[in-house]
Coordinates of C-alpha atoms in Angstrom, one line a residue:
Chain A
M9 CA -48.9 291.0 79.5
K10 CA -51.1 292.4 76.9
K11 CA -54.2 290.8 78.4
M12 CA -53.2 292.8 81.7
L13 CA -52.8 296.1 79.3
L14 CA -56.5 295.0 78.1
L15 CA -57.8 294.8 81.6
V16 CA -56.6 298.2 82.0
V17 CA -58.1 299.8 79.5
A18 CA -61.0 298.2 80.0
V19 CA -61.5 299.2 83.5
M20 CA -60.5 302.7 82.2
L21 CA -63.2 303.0 79.6
T22 CA -65.5 301.8 82.3
I23 CA -64.9 304.7 84.5
G24 CA -65.0 306.9 81.6
L25 CA -68.8 305.8 80.8
A26 CA -70.0 305.9 83.9
A27 CA -68.8 309.4 84.2
C28 CA -70.4 310.1 80.7
G29 CA -73.4 308.0 81.4
S30 CA -75.3 311.0 83.3
S31 CA -74.9 313.4 80.6
N32 CA -76.0 310.9 77.9
N33 CA -79.2 311.0 79.0
A34 CA -79.8 314.8 78.3
N35 CA -79.4 314.6 74.8
N36 CA -82.0 311.6 74.3
S37 CA -82.9 313.6 70.6
T38 CA -80.4 312.3 68.6
N39 CA -81.5 311.2 65.1
Q40 CA -81.1 307.8 64.1
G41 CA -82.6 305.8 61.4
A42 CA -81.3 307.8 58.8
G43 CA -81.0 305.3 56.4
E44 CA -84.6 303.3 56.9
T45 CA -86.7 303.5 53.8
N46 CA -90.1 305.1 53.8
N47 CA -93.0 303.1 52.6
G48 CA -95.6 305.2 53.8
G49 CA -94.8 308.3 51.8
A50 CA -95.2 310.9 54.4
E51 CA -92.2 312.4 56.2
E52 CA -90.3 310.0 58.6
L53 CA -90.1 310.2 62.1
S54 CA -86.8 309.7 63.5
G55 CA -85.9 310.5 67.6
S56 CA -85.9 309.0 70.7
I57 CA -88.3 309.6 72.9
L58 CA -88.2 309.4 76.9
A59 CA -91.5 309.3 79.0
V60 CA -90.9 309.4 82.6
G61 CA -93.5 309.3 85.6
S62 CA -96.6 308.1 87.1
T63 CA -97.0 304.5 87.4
A64 CA -100.9 304.6 87.4
L65 CA -100.6 305.9 83.7
Q66 CA -97.4 303.8 82.9
P67 CA -99.0 300.4 81.2
L68 CA -101.1 302.5 78.8
V69 CA -98.0 304.7 77.3
D70 CA -96.0 301.3 77.5
Q71 CA -98.8 299.5 75.3
V72 CA -99.0 302.6 73.3
S73 CA -95.8 303.4 72.5
K74 CA -94.8 299.6 71.7
K75 CA -97.8 299.9 68.5
F76 CA -96.3 303.6 67.9
M77 CA -93.1 302.2 67.0
E78 CA -93.9 299.4 65.1
T79 CA -95.3 301.4 62.2
N80 CA -92.7 304.2 63.0
P81 CA -89.5 302.2 63.4
G82 CA -87.1 305.5 63.4
V83 CA -89.0 306.3 66.7
T84 CA -87.6 304.6 69.9
I85 CA -89.7 305.3 73.1
Q86 CA -88.8 304.6 76.9
V87 CA -91.4 304.3 78.9
Q88 CA -90.1 304.6 82.7
G89 CA -91.9 304.8 86.3
G90 CA -91.0 306.6 88.8
G91 CA -94.0 308.7 90.2
S92 CA -95.4 311.6 89.0
G93 CA -93.3 314.1 91.1
T94 CA -90.4 312.2 89.2
G95 CA -92.0 312.4 85.8
L96 CA -93.1 316.4 86.2
T97 CA -89.4 317.4 87.8
Q98 CA -87.6 315.3 84.9
V99 CA -89.8 316.9 81.6
A100 CA -89.1 320.6 83.7
G101 CA -85.6 319.9 83.6
G102 CA -85.3 318.7 80.4
Q103 CA -84.4 315.0 81.0
A104 CA -87.5 313.2 79.5
Q105 CA -89.5 314.2 76.1
I106 CA -92.6 313.3 78.1
G107 CA -93.9 313.6 82.0
N108 CA -96.2 311.6 82.8
S109 CA -98.9 312.8 86.0
D110 CA -102.1 311.6 87.7
I111 CA -102.4 315.4 88.8
F112 CA -102.1 318.8 87.2
A113 CA -98.5 320.6 87.6
E114 CA -99.8 323.1 88.9
E115 CA -101.2 321.3 91.8
K116 CA -97.4 319.4 92.5
F117 CA -95.4 322.7 91.6
K118 CA -96.4 324.8 94.8
D119 CA -95.2 328.3 96.5
A120 CA -91.3 328.1 95.6
D121 CA -91.3 325.6 92.3
A122 CA -94.2 327.9 90.9
A123 CA -91.9 329.3 87.8
L124 CA -91.6 325.6 87.0
A125 CA -95.0 324.7 85.8
E126 CA -95.5 327.9 83.3
G127 CA -92.9 326.4 80.8
L128 CA -94.8 322.7 80.7
V129 CA -97.5 321.8 77.7
D130 CA -100.6 319.9 79.1
H131 CA -101.6 316.6 76.8
Q132 CA -104.5 315.2 78.5
V133 CA -104.7 311.3 77.1
A134 CA -107.4 309.3 79.1
V135 CA -109.7 309.9 82.1
V136 CA -109.0 307.6 85.9
A137 CA -112.0 306.8 88.0
M138 CA -111.6 306.2 91.7
S139 CA -114.3 304.0 93.8
T140 CA -114.6 303.6 97.8
V141 CA -114.0 300.0 98.4
V142 CA -114.7 298.5 101.5
N143 CA -114.2 295.0 103.0
K144 CA -116.9 292.5 102.1
D145 CA -118.9 292.2 106.0
V146 CA -119.2 295.7 106.6
G147 CA -122.6 295.8 105.2
I148 CA -122.6 299.1 103.7
D149 CA -123.4 299.9 100.2
S150 CA -123.8 303.6 99.9
L151 CA -122.4 306.4 101.7
T152 CA -123.0 309.9 101.7
K153 CA -119.6 312.9 101.1
Q154 CA -120.0 313.6 104.8
Q155 CA -119.8 310.2 106.1
L156 CA -116.8 309.6 103.6
V157 CA -115.1 312.6 105.5
D158 CA -116.2 312.0 109.2
I159 CA -114.8 308.2 108.2
F160 CA -111.3 309.4 106.7
T161 CA -110.8 312.5 109.5
G162 CA -111.3 309.5 112.1
K163 CA -114.4 311.2 113.7
V164 CA -116.6 307.8 112.7
T165 CA -114.5 305.1 113.7
N166 CA -116.7 302.4 114.1
W167 CA -119.2 300.8 110.9
K168 CA -122.4 301.0 113.2
D169 CA -122.3 304.9 113.2
V170 CA -122.7 305.1 109.4
G171 CA -124.9 302.1 108.9
G172 CA -123.3 299.0 108.9
V173 CA -122.1 296.1 111.3
D174 CA -120.8 296.9 114.8
E175 CA -116.6 296.7 113.4
K176 CA -114.1 299.1 114.0
I177 CA -112.9 300.8 110.8
T178 CA -109.8 300.3 109.1
I179 CA -108.5 303.2 107.0
I180 CA -106.4 301.5 103.9
N181 CA -104.7 304.9 102.7
R182 CA -102.6 306.3 100.2
P183 CA -99.2 308.2 100.8
S184 CA -100.0 311.9 101.6
S185 CA -98.0 312.7 98.8
S186 CA -99.8 310.4 95.6
G187 CA -101.8 311.6 93.3
T188 CA -104.5 309.1 93.9
R189 CA -105.0 310.3 97.2
K190 CA -105.0 314.0 96.1
T191 CA -108.0 313.5 93.2
F192 CA -109.8 311.6 96.1
E193 CA -109.6 314.3 98.6
T194 CA -110.2 316.6 95.8
Y195 CA -113.4 315.3 94.9
A196 CA -114.5 313.4 97.1
L197 CA -113.7 314.6 100.1
G198 CA -113.2 318.3 99.0
T199 CA -110.6 318.7 101.9
K200 CA -107.4 317.5 103.0
T201 CA -106.8 314.9 105.6
E202 CA -103.9 313.8 107.6
D203 CA -102.5 310.3 108.5
L204 CA -104.4 308.8 111.5
Q205 CA -102.6 306.5 114.0
G206 CA -103.8 303.4 113.2
S207 CA -104.6 303.8 109.6
I208 CA -102.5 301.9 106.5
Q209 CA -100.9 303.8 103.8
E210 CA -99.5 301.6 101.0
D211 CA -99.2 302.9 97.2
S212 CA -99.5 300.4 95.3
S213 CA -102.9 299.5 94.3
G214 CA -102.7 296.1 94.2
T215 CA -101.8 296.0 97.7
V216 CA -104.3 298.5 98.9
K217 CA -106.8 296.2 96.8
K218 CA -105.5 292.7 98.9
L219 CA -105.2 294.8 101.9
V220 CA -109.3 296.1 101.9
G221 CA -110.2 292.3 100.9
E222 CA -108.3 290.7 103.9
T223 CA -108.9 292.6 106.5
P224 CA -112.1 293.3 108.5
G225 CA -113.6 296.7 108.7
A226 CA -111.3 297.9 106.1
I227 CA -112.2 300.8 103.3
G228 CA -110.3 302.6 100.8
Y229 CA -110.3 303.7 97.6
L230 CA -109.2 301.9 94.0
A231 CA -109.0 303.2 90.1
L232 CA -111.6 301.6 88.2
S233 CA -109.8 299.0 86.5
Y234 CA -108.7 297.3 89.3
L235 CA -112.5 296.3 90.6
D236 CA -113.3 293.2 91.3
D237 CA -115.0 290.4 93.3
S238 CA -112.8 290.7 96.0
V239 CA -113.9 294.0 97.7
K240 CA -117.5 295.8 97.3
T241 CA -117.7 299.0 95.7
V242 CA -119.6 301.9 97.3
K243 CA -121.4 304.1 96.1
Y244 CA -121.2 307.7 96.7
D245 CA -124.1 310.0 97.5
G246 CA -125.9 307.0 95.9
V247 CA -124.2 307.3 92.6
E248 CA -122.5 304.2 91.4
A249 CA -118.8 304.6 90.1
S250 CA -119.0 303.7 86.1
E251 CA -117.9 304.4 83.1
A252 CA -121.5 306.4 82.1
T253 CA -121.6 308.4 85.0
V254 CA -118.2 309.6 85.0
I255 CA -118.8 310.4 81.2
D256 CA -121.8 312.3 82.1
G257 CA -120.8 314.0 84.6
S258 CA -123.0 312.5 88.0
Y259 CA -120.0 310.9 89.3
P260 CA -117.3 313.1 90.0
V261 CA -114.2 311.4 91.9
W262 CA -112.0 311.0 88.6
A263 CA -109.1 312.7 87.4
Y264 CA -106.9 313.1 83.8
E265 CA -104.0 311.4 83.1
H266 CA -101.9 314.2 81.9
M267 CA -98.9 313.5 80.1
Y268 CA -96.6 316.9 79.9
T269 CA -94.0 318.1 77.5
K270 CA -91.6 321.0 78.2
G271 CA -92.6 323.9 75.3
E272 CA -93.7 322.7 72.2
P273 CA -92.8 319.0 71.5
D274 CA -90.5 317.7 68.4
A275 CA -91.9 316.2 65.5
A276 CA -91.8 312.9 67.0
T277 CA -93.2 313.5 70.4
A278 CA -95.8 315.8 69.0
A279 CA -96.6 312.6 66.1
F280 CA -96.9 309.9 69.7
L281 CA -99.1 312.4 71.7
A282 CA -101.3 312.4 68.6
Y283 CA -101.5 309.1 68.0
M284 CA -102.3 308.7 72.4
L285 CA -105.5 310.5 71.1
T286 CA -106.7 308.6 68.0
D287 CA -109.5 306.7 68.3
E288 CA -107.7 303.3 67.7
V289 CA -106.1 303.9 70.7
Q290 CA -108.5 305.7 73.2
N291 CA -111.5 303.2 72.0
A292 CA -108.8 300.2 72.5
D293 CA -106.0 300.5 74.5
V294 CA -107.3 303.2 76.5
T295 CA -110.8 301.3 77.6
E296 CA -109.1 297.9 77.0
L297 CA -106.5 298.9 80.2
G298 CA -109.5 300.3 82.2
Y299 CA -109.0 304.3 81.6
I300 CA -111.5 305.7 80.1
P301 CA -111.5 307.9 76.9
V302 CA -110.6 311.3 77.2
N303 CA -112.7 312.5 73.7
K304 CA -115.7 310.9 75.0
M305 CA -116.1 313.2 78.0
Q306 CA -119.3 315.0 78.4
V307 CA -117.4 317.6 81.0
K308 CA -114.5 319.0 80.9
R309 CA -112.5 320.0 84.8
D310 CA -110.1 322.3 84.6
V311 CA -106.6 323.1 87.2
D312 CA -109.3 325.0 89.5
G313 CA -111.5 322.2 89.4
N314 CA -114.5 324.1 88.0
V315 CA -116.3 321.6 85.8
T316 CA -117.8 322.2 82.1
K317 CA -120.4 320.8 79.9
Chain B
M18 CA -51.2 287.0 69.6
E19 CA -48.9 285.8 72.3
Q20 CA -45.2 284.8 70.5
P21 CA -44.7 288.5 69.2
A22 CA -45.8 289.8 72.8
V23 CA -43.0 286.9 74.3
K24 CA -40.4 288.2 71.5
G25 CA -40.8 291.7 72.2
Q26 CA -39.9 291.6 76.4
K27 CA -36.7 290.8 75.2
V28 CA -36.0 294.6 74.0
A29 CA -38.2 295.9 76.8
F30 CA -36.5 298.0 79.3
V31 CA -38.2 296.7 82.3
K32 CA -38.3 293.3 83.4
P33 CA -41.1 291.5 82.8
H34 CA -41.8 291.0 86.5
V35 CA -41.3 294.7 87.4
R36 CA -44.2 295.6 85.0
E37 CA -46.2 293.5 86.0
E38 CA -45.8 294.8 89.6
W39 CA -46.5 298.0 88.3
I40 CA -49.7 296.8 86.1
G41 CA -51.1 295.2 89.3
R42 CA -50.5 298.2 91.3
I43 CA -51.9 300.5 89.0
Y44 CA -54.9 298.4 88.1
T45 CA -55.7 298.2 92.4
T46 CA -54.9 301.9 92.8
L47 CA -57.4 302.6 89.7
C48 CA -60.2 300.4 91.5
I49 CA -59.6 301.7 95.2
L50 CA -59.7 305.5 93.8
F51 CA -63.0 304.7 91.9
L52 CA -64.1 303.2 94.9
I53 CA -63.5 305.9 96.9
V54 CA -64.8 308.5 94.5
T55 CA -68.4 306.9 94.5
I56 CA -68.5 306.4 98.6
V57 CA -67.5 310.3 98.8
A58 CA -70.1 311.6 95.8
I59 CA -72.9 309.4 97.5
V60 CA -72.0 311.0 101.0
Y61 CA -71.9 314.1 100.0
F62 CA -75.2 314.0 97.9
V63 CA -76.9 312.9 100.8
A64 CA -75.7 314.9 103.0
S65 CA -75.9 318.3 100.5
K66 CA -79.9 317.4 100.0
G67 CA -80.4 316.3 103.8
L68 CA -78.8 319.0 105.1
S69 CA -80.7 321.5 103.3
T70 CA -84.0 320.9 104.9
F71 CA -82.8 322.5 107.5
F72 CA -81.0 325.7 105.9
K73 CA -83.1 326.1 102.8
N74 CA -86.6 325.3 104.0
G75 CA -85.3 326.6 107.7
V76 CA -86.6 323.2 109.5
N77 CA -85.2 322.8 112.8
I78 CA -83.3 320.5 113.3
G79 CA -84.2 319.1 116.5
D80 CA -87.7 319.3 115.4
L81 CA -87.1 316.8 112.9
L82 CA -85.3 314.6 115.4
T83 CA -88.1 314.7 118.5
G84 CA -91.0 315.8 116.2
L85 CA -94.3 313.6 117.1
K86 CA -96.2 314.9 114.2
W87 CA -94.9 314.0 110.2
N88 CA -97.3 316.3 107.6
P89 CA -95.1 317.6 105.3
E90 CA -98.3 318.5 102.7
G91 CA -99.9 320.3 105.6
E92 CA -100.6 323.6 106.2
P93 CA -98.5 324.6 108.0
P94 CA -95.8 321.6 107.0
L95 CA -94.5 319.0 110.1
F96 CA -91.9 317.3 109.5
G97 CA -91.5 315.3 113.0
A98 CA -89.2 311.7 112.1
L99 CA -89.3 310.4 115.7
P100 CA -91.7 307.9 114.7
F101 CA -90.1 306.9 111.6
I102 CA -86.5 306.6 113.9
F103 CA -88.8 304.8 116.8
G104 CA -90.4 302.3 114.0
S105 CA -86.5 301.6 112.5
F106 CA -85.1 301.1 115.8
S107 CA -87.7 298.7 117.3
T108 CA -88.4 296.4 114.2
S109 CA -84.4 296.0 113.4
L110 CA -83.6 295.2 117.6
L111 CA -86.9 292.9 117.1
A112 CA -85.8 291.0 114.1
A113 CA -82.0 291.0 115.8
L114 CA -83.6 289.9 118.9
I115 CA -85.9 286.6 116.9
A116 CA -82.8 285.9 114.4
A117 CA -79.8 285.8 116.8
P118 CA -81.1 282.8 118.6
L119 CA -81.8 281.4 116.1
G120 CA -78.9 281.8 113.6
C121 CA -76.3 281.0 116.4
C122 CA -78.2 277.7 116.8
A123 CA -77.7 277.1 113.5
A124 CA -74.3 277.5 113.7
I125 CA -73.5 275.6 116.4
F126 CA -75.3 273.4 114.7
M127 CA -73.1 273.1 111.5
T128 CA -69.8 273.5 113.4
Q129 CA -70.2 271.7 116.4
I130 CA -73.0 269.4 116.6
M131 CA -73.2 267.8 113.1
P132 CA -70.5 269.3 110.5
G133 CA -70.9 266.9 108.1
V134 CA -74.5 267.3 107.5
G135 CA -74.9 270.8 108.7
R136 CA -72.3 272.4 106.2
K137 CA -72.7 270.3 103.3
Y138 CA -77.3 270.9 103.5
L139 CA -78.1 273.2 106.1
Q140 CA -75.8 276.0 105.1
P141 CA -76.4 276.2 101.5
V142 CA -80.3 276.0 102.3
I143 CA -79.8 279.4 105.2
E144 CA -77.9 281.1 102.3
L145 CA -80.4 280.6 99.6
L146 CA -82.5 282.7 101.8
A147 CA -79.9 285.8 101.3
G148 CA -80.9 285.3 97.4
I149 CA -84.7 285.8 97.2
P150 CA -85.6 289.2 96.4
S151 CA -86.9 291.4 99.5
V152 CA -90.1 291.9 97.2
V153 CA -91.0 288.0 97.6
Y154 CA -90.5 288.7 101.5
G155 CA -93.1 291.5 101.5
F156 CA -95.2 289.5 99.4
V157 CA -95.4 286.4 101.7
G158 CA -95.4 288.4 104.7
L159 CA -98.4 290.3 103.4
S160 CA -100.3 287.0 102.5
V161 CA -99.0 284.5 105.1
I162 CA -97.7 286.3 108.3
V163 CA -100.2 289.5 108.3
P164 CA -103.2 287.0 108.3
M165 CA -102.0 284.8 110.5
L166 CA -101.2 287.7 113.2
R167 CA -104.8 289.0 112.7
A168 CA -106.4 285.8 112.9
I169 CA -104.0 285.4 116.4
F170 CA -103.7 289.1 117.9
P171 CA -105.7 291.5 118.6
G172 CA -105.3 294.4 115.8
Q173 CA -104.8 294.6 111.8
G174 CA -101.6 292.0 111.5
I175 CA -100.1 294.8 110.0
G176 CA -97.4 296.9 112.3
I177 CA -94.0 296.1 113.9
M178 CA -94.7 292.3 114.5
A179 CA -95.5 291.4 111.1
G180 CA -92.1 293.8 110.2
S181 CA -89.8 292.1 112.5
L182 CA -90.5 288.6 111.5
V183 CA -89.9 289.4 107.8
L184 CA -86.9 290.9 108.7
A185 CA -85.6 288.0 111.0
V186 CA -86.0 285.3 108.0
M187 CA -84.2 288.2 105.9
I188 CA -81.5 288.6 108.1
L189 CA -81.2 285.0 109.3
P190 CA -78.1 284.0 106.3
T191 CA -76.1 287.4 107.7
I192 CA -76.0 286.0 111.3
T193 CA -75.4 282.4 110.5
T194 CA -72.8 282.6 108.1
I195 CA -70.9 284.8 110.1
A196 CA -71.3 282.7 113.2
T197 CA -70.4 279.8 111.7
D198 CA -67.2 281.2 110.2
A199 CA -66.1 282.4 113.9
L200 CA -66.8 278.8 115.1
A201 CA -65.3 276.9 112.3
A202 CA -61.9 279.4 113.3
L203 CA -62.1 278.4 116.9
P204 CA -58.8 276.8 117.7
S205 CA -59.3 273.0 118.1
G206 CA -57.4 273.0 121.0
L207 CA -59.1 274.7 123.0
K208 CA -62.2 272.2 122.7
E209 CA -60.1 269.0 122.9
G210 CA -58.9 270.4 126.5
S211 CA -62.5 270.9 127.4
F212 CA -63.0 267.6 126.2
A213 CA -59.8 265.9 127.8
L214 CA -61.1 267.6 131.2
G215 CA -63.8 265.8 131.6
A216 CA -67.1 268.3 130.0
T217 CA -69.9 267.2 127.9
R218 CA -70.0 268.7 124.5
W219 CA -72.8 271.0 125.8
Q220 CA -71.0 272.0 128.6
T221 CA -68.0 272.9 125.9
I222 CA -70.1 274.5 123.8
Y223 CA -71.7 277.1 126.6
R224 CA -68.9 277.3 128.4
I225 CA -66.0 277.1 126.1
V226 CA -67.3 278.0 122.5
I227 CA -69.8 280.7 122.9
P228 CA -67.6 283.0 125.3
T229 CA -65.0 282.6 122.8
T230 CA -66.5 283.5 120.0
L231 CA -68.9 286.1 121.3
P232 CA -67.2 289.2 120.2
A233 CA -67.7 287.7 116.8
L234 CA -71.2 286.0 117.2
L235 CA -72.0 289.6 118.0
T236 CA -70.9 291.0 114.9
G237 CA -72.7 289.4 112.6
V238 CA -76.0 290.3 114.9
V239 CA -74.8 293.9 114.6
L240 CA -74.6 293.3 111.0
G241 CA -77.7 291.5 110.4
M242 CA -79.2 294.4 112.7
S243 CA -77.8 297.0 109.8
R244 CA -79.3 295.3 107.3
A245 CA -82.5 294.8 108.8
F246 CA -82.3 298.9 109.3
G247 CA -81.7 299.5 106.0
E248 CA -84.5 297.0 104.3
A249 CA -87.3 299.1 102.6
L250 CA -89.3 297.5 100.2
A251 CA -90.4 294.8 102.5
V252 CA -91.1 296.2 105.5
Q253 CA -93.1 298.9 103.9
M254 CA -95.1 296.4 102.4
V255 CA -96.3 294.8 105.7
I256 CA -95.6 297.5 108.4
G257 CA -98.4 300.1 107.0
N258 CA -96.8 303.2 106.9
A259 CA -98.7 305.5 109.3
P260 CA -96.4 308.3 110.6
H261 CA -97.4 307.6 114.5
I262 CA -95.7 305.7 117.3
P263 CA -97.8 302.6 117.7
R264 CA -100.1 301.7 120.5
S265 CA -99.2 297.6 120.1
L266 CA -96.7 295.4 118.2
F267 CA -99.9 295.2 116.0
E268 CA -100.6 298.5 114.8
S269 CA -99.5 300.7 111.4
T270 CA -96.6 302.3 112.0
S271 CA -93.4 303.7 109.6
T272 CA -89.9 303.3 109.3
L273 CA -87.3 305.7 108.1
T274 CA -87.1 303.2 104.8
S275 CA -90.3 302.8 104.3
A276 CA -90.9 306.6 104.5
I277 CA -88.8 307.2 102.0
T278 CA -90.0 304.5 99.2
L279 CA -93.4 305.8 100.1
S280 CA -92.9 309.0 99.0
M281 CA -89.7 309.8 97.1
G282 CA -91.0 309.1 93.6
N283 CA -94.1 311.2 94.1
T284 CA -92.2 315.0 95.4
I285 CA -90.7 317.3 93.1
T286 CA -87.0 317.3 93.3
G287 CA -86.1 320.0 95.9
S288 CA -89.6 320.9 97.9
A289 CA -89.4 320.6 101.3
H290 CA -91.2 317.4 101.3
N291 CA -88.5 315.8 99.2
N292 CA -85.7 317.7 101.0
A293 CA -87.5 316.2 104.0
L294 CA -87.2 312.2 102.9
W295 CA -83.3 313.3 101.7
S296 CA -82.9 314.6 105.7
L297 CA -84.4 310.7 106.5
A298 CA -82.0 309.1 104.4
L299 CA -79.1 310.7 106.1
I300 CA -80.1 309.6 109.6
L301 CA -79.7 306.1 107.8
L302 CA -76.6 306.5 106.9
T303 CA -75.4 308.1 109.7
M304 CA -77.1 305.2 111.7
T305 CA -75.3 302.7 109.5
F306 CA -72.0 304.2 110.1
I307 CA -72.4 304.3 113.9
F308 CA -73.3 300.1 113.2
V309 CA -70.0 299.7 110.8
F310 CA -68.5 301.4 114.3
I311 CA -69.5 299.2 116.6
V312 CA -68.6 296.3 114.0
R313 CA -65.4 297.7 113.9
V314 CA -65.2 297.9 117.9
L315 CA -66.3 294.1 118.0
E316 CA -63.9 292.8 116.1
R317 CA -60.9 294.7 117.7
R318 CA -62.1 293.3 120.8
N319 CA -62.7 289.5 119.2
H320 CA -58.6 290.0 117.5
R321 CA -57.5 290.6 121.1

């Protein structure tokens, strides 16, 4: 008898919890760890932070958040992927404290949604550079901007037309909504492209690398941290993609990694974002994971793509 | 703990078995209500999001269903989902065509030819296939099937054929399990009668067993197809995701599911592109309802 009653109670509780679950996410900033002793002398931080968005930035935020939580036991940081669009939507809607994005919020929130970008504060934490990569057998090691445009718009379909071997070009692209593709189109091609018949669209960098490495005549683009011997990197207008050429501004295909907050962040979030920019993180975790430290950059770029020294 | 409860029952104003009855009834009702609410909520959510493409963003429903060009980020944005619908149907149909003979033969082997060994060893092995995560299928497809197809056929190896082969393996357990159950439930009198009339085992199988269980076998195939229709990750990895109707089985194309998974996370909730993806989800949901309906019709024929 009692067991049955318990069962009924359990079921009702489950339903109740499921119903509350969605609303709980909204108020994540409840204070926790009030009883913890403070060793550092400074005011102790507490709270919980939810960082959602870009999968390209996720490994960095994840790794840094673990270090941050070790020194600040009162703070809980949860890092989730889901894509730049999800991150920006959630931070603008107040479901997450931090929205990770590969591109400027202004580029994502367009037309009817433009107002959503206004309340967001940008925190640039790293730089990601991309290099054009090709399959090893195409016999090319430099492409001009115009040649790239011709390839990605389908004007040139054989490698022999750009000085390579006689082999059909297979484009391994990113989905049209992807931040990586947007960066490549804006800074390498300078034009929007359509998904061509026969082209391949993959979202994950690992899959792109695998396909470029294995498919004869393939061309794609990858973040510098993904490059290895399985693919051949191609110079852009004669400039090799490397940390040095990105820092001094001679290689243009790069983008900031953004961590957006809605308005000014609370104490714990602000401290975490400040920690991301310390030399301790920038010179260790950032470079270790293949990003370029944002404070080393000798050039700056604004939303409209204007580059200043 | 149990003792006082038993004592208390003496003074209970309802008889224990009546109370038990009621508790059982309330419990089941609650579960059912919860299920109904969940299903209605999901359908409502997908429908409201998916229909807002037509009402809010002003996309013509005919253009979405028959348009050939999908370029939601372009100027002007184009939402032609026919290549995805074509991709979904062709991959799942081809997958069912590959898997149906394999699954039905495996079922016949396990029930008619070698019931002992078949049910003891083969069935668990085939059912194991259902427990493998789809990303593993996708990765195996990308590492084994795609290079193999690329070596044998002209083209990139990626495409409908690769997707169908991966899906065929994935839906094999569904088809086999349902077919095995149907064949095992066949009244033994039918078979014995056939043997008694002098028919060989093979004659019995294809003249008696298969025709009698055909609706059930088809149910399995349709359920397998609906599983293939809804599968996203494994297909996305091997199909190439170009929003075009391919010129061959070995050219990059998309399915409804792969288009959704590829872009859902990258788009802003409420934008036209995002709503269009929900419309694709609505098409997918509608198709699943149709599959369920077909299964129902087949089952009714089976019981007649």
